[in-house]
Coordinates of C-alpha atoms in Angstrom, one line a residue:
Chain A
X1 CA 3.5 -57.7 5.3
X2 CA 0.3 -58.9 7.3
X3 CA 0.4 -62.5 6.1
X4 CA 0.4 -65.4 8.3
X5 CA 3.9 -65.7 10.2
X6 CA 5.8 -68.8 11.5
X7 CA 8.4 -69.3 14.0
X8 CA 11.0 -70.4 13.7
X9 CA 12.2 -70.3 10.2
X10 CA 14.4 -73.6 10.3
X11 CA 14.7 -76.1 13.7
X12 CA 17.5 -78.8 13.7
X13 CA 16.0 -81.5 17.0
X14 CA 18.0 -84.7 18.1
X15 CA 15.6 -87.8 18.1
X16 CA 13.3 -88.4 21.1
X17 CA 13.6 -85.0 21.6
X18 CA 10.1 -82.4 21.7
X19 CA 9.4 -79.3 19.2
X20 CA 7.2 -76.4 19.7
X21 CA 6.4 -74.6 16.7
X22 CA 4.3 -71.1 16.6
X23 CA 2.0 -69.5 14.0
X24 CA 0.6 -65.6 14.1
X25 CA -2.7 -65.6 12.0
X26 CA -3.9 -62.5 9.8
X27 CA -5.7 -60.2 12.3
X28 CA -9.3 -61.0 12.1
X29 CA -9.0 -64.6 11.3
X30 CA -10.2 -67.4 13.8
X31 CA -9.1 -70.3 12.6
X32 CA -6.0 -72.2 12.5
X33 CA -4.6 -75.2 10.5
X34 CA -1.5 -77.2 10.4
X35 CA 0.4 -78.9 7.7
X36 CA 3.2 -81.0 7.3
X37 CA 4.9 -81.6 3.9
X38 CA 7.3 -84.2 3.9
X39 CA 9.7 -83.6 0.5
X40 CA 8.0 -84.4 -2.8
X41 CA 4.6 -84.8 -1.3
X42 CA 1.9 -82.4 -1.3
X43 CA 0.9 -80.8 2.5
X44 CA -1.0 -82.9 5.1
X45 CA -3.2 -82.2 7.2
X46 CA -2.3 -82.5 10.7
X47 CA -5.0 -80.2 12.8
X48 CA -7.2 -77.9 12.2
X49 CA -8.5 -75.0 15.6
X50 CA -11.6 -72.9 15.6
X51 CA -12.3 -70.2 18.2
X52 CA -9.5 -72.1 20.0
X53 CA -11.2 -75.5 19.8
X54 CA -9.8 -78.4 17.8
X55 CA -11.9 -78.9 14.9
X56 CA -10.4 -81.3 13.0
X57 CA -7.2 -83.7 13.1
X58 CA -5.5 -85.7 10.7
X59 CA -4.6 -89.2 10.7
X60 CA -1.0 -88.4 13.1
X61 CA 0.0 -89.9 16.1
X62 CA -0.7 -88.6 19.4
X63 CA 2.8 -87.3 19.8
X64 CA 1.2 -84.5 17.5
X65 CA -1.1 -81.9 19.7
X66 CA -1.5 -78.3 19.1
X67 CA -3.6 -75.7 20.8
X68 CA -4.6 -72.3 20.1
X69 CA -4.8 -69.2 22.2
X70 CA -7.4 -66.5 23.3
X71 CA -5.3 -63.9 20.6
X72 CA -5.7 -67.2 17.6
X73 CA -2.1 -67.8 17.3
X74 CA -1.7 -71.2 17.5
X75 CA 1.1 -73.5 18.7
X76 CA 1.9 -76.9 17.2
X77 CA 4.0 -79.4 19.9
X78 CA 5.8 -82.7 18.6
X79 CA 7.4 -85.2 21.2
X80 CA 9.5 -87.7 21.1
X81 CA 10.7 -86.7 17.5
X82 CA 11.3 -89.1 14.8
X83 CA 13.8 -89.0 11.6
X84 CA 10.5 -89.3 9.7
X85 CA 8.8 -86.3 11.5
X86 CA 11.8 -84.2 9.2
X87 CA 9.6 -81.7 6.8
X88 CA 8.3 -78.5 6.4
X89 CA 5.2 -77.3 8.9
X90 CA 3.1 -75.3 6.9
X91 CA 0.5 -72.8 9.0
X92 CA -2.5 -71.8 7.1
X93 CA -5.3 -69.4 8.6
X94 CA -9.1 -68.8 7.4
X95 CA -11.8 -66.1 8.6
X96 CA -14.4 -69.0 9.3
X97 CA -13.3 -72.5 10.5
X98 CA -15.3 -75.0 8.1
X99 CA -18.1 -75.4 5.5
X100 CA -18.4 -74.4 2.2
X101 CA -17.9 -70.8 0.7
X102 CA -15.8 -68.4 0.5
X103 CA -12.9 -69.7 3.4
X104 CA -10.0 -68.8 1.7
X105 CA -6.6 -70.4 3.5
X106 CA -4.0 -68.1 3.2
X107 CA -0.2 -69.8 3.9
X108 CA 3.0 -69.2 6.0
X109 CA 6.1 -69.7 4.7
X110 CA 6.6 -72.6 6.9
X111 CA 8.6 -73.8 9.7
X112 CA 11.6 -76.5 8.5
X113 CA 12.1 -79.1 10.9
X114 CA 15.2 -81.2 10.7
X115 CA 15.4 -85.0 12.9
X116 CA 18.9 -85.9 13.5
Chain B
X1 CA -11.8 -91.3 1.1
X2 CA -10.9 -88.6 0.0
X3 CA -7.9 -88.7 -2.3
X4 CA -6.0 -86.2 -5.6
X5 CA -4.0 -87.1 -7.7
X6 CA -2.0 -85.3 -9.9
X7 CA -0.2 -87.7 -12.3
X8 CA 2.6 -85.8 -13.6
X9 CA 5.4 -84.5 -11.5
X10 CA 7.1 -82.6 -13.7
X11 CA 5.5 -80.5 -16.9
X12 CA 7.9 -78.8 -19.2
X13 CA 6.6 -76.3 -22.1
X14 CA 7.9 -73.6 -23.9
X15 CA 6.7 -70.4 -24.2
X16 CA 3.7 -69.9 -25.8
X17 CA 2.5 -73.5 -25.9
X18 CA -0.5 -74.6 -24.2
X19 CA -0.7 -75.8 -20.8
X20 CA -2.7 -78.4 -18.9
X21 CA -2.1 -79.1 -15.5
X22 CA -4.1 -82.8 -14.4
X23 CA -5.8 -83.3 -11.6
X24 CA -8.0 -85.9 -10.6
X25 CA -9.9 -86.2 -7.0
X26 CA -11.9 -89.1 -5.0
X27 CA -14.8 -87.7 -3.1
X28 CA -18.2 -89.1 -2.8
X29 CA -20.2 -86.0 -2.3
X30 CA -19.9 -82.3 -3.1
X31 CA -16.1 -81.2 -2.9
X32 CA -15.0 -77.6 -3.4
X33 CA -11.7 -77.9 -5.7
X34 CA -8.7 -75.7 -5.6
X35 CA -5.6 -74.6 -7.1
X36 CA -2.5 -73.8 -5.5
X37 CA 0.5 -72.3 -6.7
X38 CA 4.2 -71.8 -4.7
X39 CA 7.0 -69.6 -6.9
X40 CA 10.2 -70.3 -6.0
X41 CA 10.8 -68.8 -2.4
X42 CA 7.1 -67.9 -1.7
X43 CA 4.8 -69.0 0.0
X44 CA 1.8 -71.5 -0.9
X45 CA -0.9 -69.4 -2.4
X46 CA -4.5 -69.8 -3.9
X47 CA -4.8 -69.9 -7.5
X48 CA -8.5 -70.2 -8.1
X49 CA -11.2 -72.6 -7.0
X50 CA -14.1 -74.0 -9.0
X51 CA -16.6 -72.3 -7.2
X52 CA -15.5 -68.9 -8.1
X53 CA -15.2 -69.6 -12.0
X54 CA -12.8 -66.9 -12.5
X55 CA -9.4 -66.6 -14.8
X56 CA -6.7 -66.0 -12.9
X57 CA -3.7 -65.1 -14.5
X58 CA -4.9 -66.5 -17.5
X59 CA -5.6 -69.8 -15.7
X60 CA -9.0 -71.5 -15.9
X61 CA -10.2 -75.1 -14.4
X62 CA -13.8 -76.4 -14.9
X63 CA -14.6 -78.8 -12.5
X64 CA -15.6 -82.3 -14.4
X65 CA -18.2 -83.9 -11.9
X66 CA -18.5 -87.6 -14.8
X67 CA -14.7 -87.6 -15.0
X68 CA -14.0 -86.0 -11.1
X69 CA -11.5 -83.9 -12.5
X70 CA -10.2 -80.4 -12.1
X71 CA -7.6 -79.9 -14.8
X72 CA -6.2 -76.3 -14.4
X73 CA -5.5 -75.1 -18.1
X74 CA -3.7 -71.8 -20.3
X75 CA -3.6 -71.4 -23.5
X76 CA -0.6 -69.3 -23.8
X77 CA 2.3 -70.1 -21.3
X78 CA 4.8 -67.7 -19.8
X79 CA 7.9 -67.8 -18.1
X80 CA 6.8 -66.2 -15.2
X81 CA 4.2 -69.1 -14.9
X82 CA 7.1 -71.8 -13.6
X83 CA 6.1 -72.9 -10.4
X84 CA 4.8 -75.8 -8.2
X85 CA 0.8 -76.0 -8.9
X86 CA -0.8 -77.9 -6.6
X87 CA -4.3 -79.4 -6.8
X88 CA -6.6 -79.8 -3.5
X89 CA -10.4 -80.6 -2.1
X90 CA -12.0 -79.8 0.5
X91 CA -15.6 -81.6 1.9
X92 CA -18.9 -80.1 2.2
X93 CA -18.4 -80.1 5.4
X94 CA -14.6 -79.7 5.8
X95 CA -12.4 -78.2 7.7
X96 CA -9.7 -79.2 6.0
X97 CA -7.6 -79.5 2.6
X98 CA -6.0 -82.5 0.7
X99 CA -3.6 -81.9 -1.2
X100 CA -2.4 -83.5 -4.5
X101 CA 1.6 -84.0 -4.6
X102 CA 1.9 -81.3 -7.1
X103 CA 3.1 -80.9 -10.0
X104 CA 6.3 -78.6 -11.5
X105 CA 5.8 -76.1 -14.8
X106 CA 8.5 -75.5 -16.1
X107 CA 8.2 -72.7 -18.8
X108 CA 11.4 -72.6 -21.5
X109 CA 12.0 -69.7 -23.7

């Protein structure tokens, strides 16, 4: 399977601690985004990266950064964790980065992050 | 602001029965609507969206400018149709999708 792929599958973190989470794109796609879905909600946006420049960012604190490399994979970094930062970190990747057409985002099964 | 809402969270049919799926957005220009749909233990995948006008799966959604809706509809459902459906927009000039918090079908025989 060539889909999008996230790492690590689950992530248990102590308060105040940091998180790095990691997201492979399709081959030939340039553009990453970020998600996280807290339980019972639909996904939010966190970020969205472009030819490995930050195109778009949600409405998170700056503890939330990301960055994307020269090969698009992209890397999401949370510090100082919070009990409320507990959810699933979805990783979504797209040929183009923005506008309308046909920009399909196509999903990773998501990296579950638990806040002790 | 741009806002969906999805009123129902849980949508239970049987077999054969019609199905409508609500979905209504906030957006005060020209917003590309999707559906999303996640089977249990898979990943979140696209549906349809408006601009395509396709059936998928025997899924339609006609996107209601007057009303901003984007009701995703079947006339016949299936078991294999359970899932979490999930409506979302995305700006003219977006880079990015909001998501409605989804709703569960539950299909009984």
């Amino acid at each position: 399977d060539a889909g999008v792929t996230q790492s690590p599958t689950h992530l248990i973190k102590t308060r105040g601690q940091q998180v790095t989470l990691r997201c492979s794109p399709i081959s030939g796609h340039k553009s990453v985004s970020w998600y996280q879905q807290v339980l019972g909600q639909g996904p939010q946006f966190i970020f969205q990266y472009y030819e490995k420049e930050e195109r778009g960012r949600g409405n998170f604190p700056d503890r939330f950064s990301a960055r994307q490399f020269p090969n698009y994979s992209s890397e999401l970094n949370v510090n100082a964790l919070l009990l409320g930062d507990s959810a699933l970190y979805l990783c979504a990747s797209s040929i183009r980065g923005q506008g309308a057409g046909d920009t399909e985002a196509f999903f990773g099964q998501g990296t579950r992050l638990t806040v002790v | 602001a741009q806002r969906v809402t999805q009123p129902e969270k849980l949508l239970s049919v049987f077999k054969g029965a019609p199905v409508e799926l609500k979905c209504n957005y906030s957006y005060s220009g020209s917003p590309e609507l999707f559906w999303y749909v996640q089977y249990s233990r898979q990943r979140l995948q696209l549906l349809l969206r408006h601009i395509s006008r396709e059936s998928i799966k025997g899924f339609t959604a006609d996107l209601n400018k007057g009303e901003t809706s984007f009701h995703l509809k079947k006339p016949f459902a299936q078991e294999e149709d359970s899932a979490m459906y999930y409506c979302a927009l995305r700006g003219e000039y977006g880079n990015k999708l909001v998501f409605g918090a989804g709703t569960i079908l539950r299909v009984k025989s």
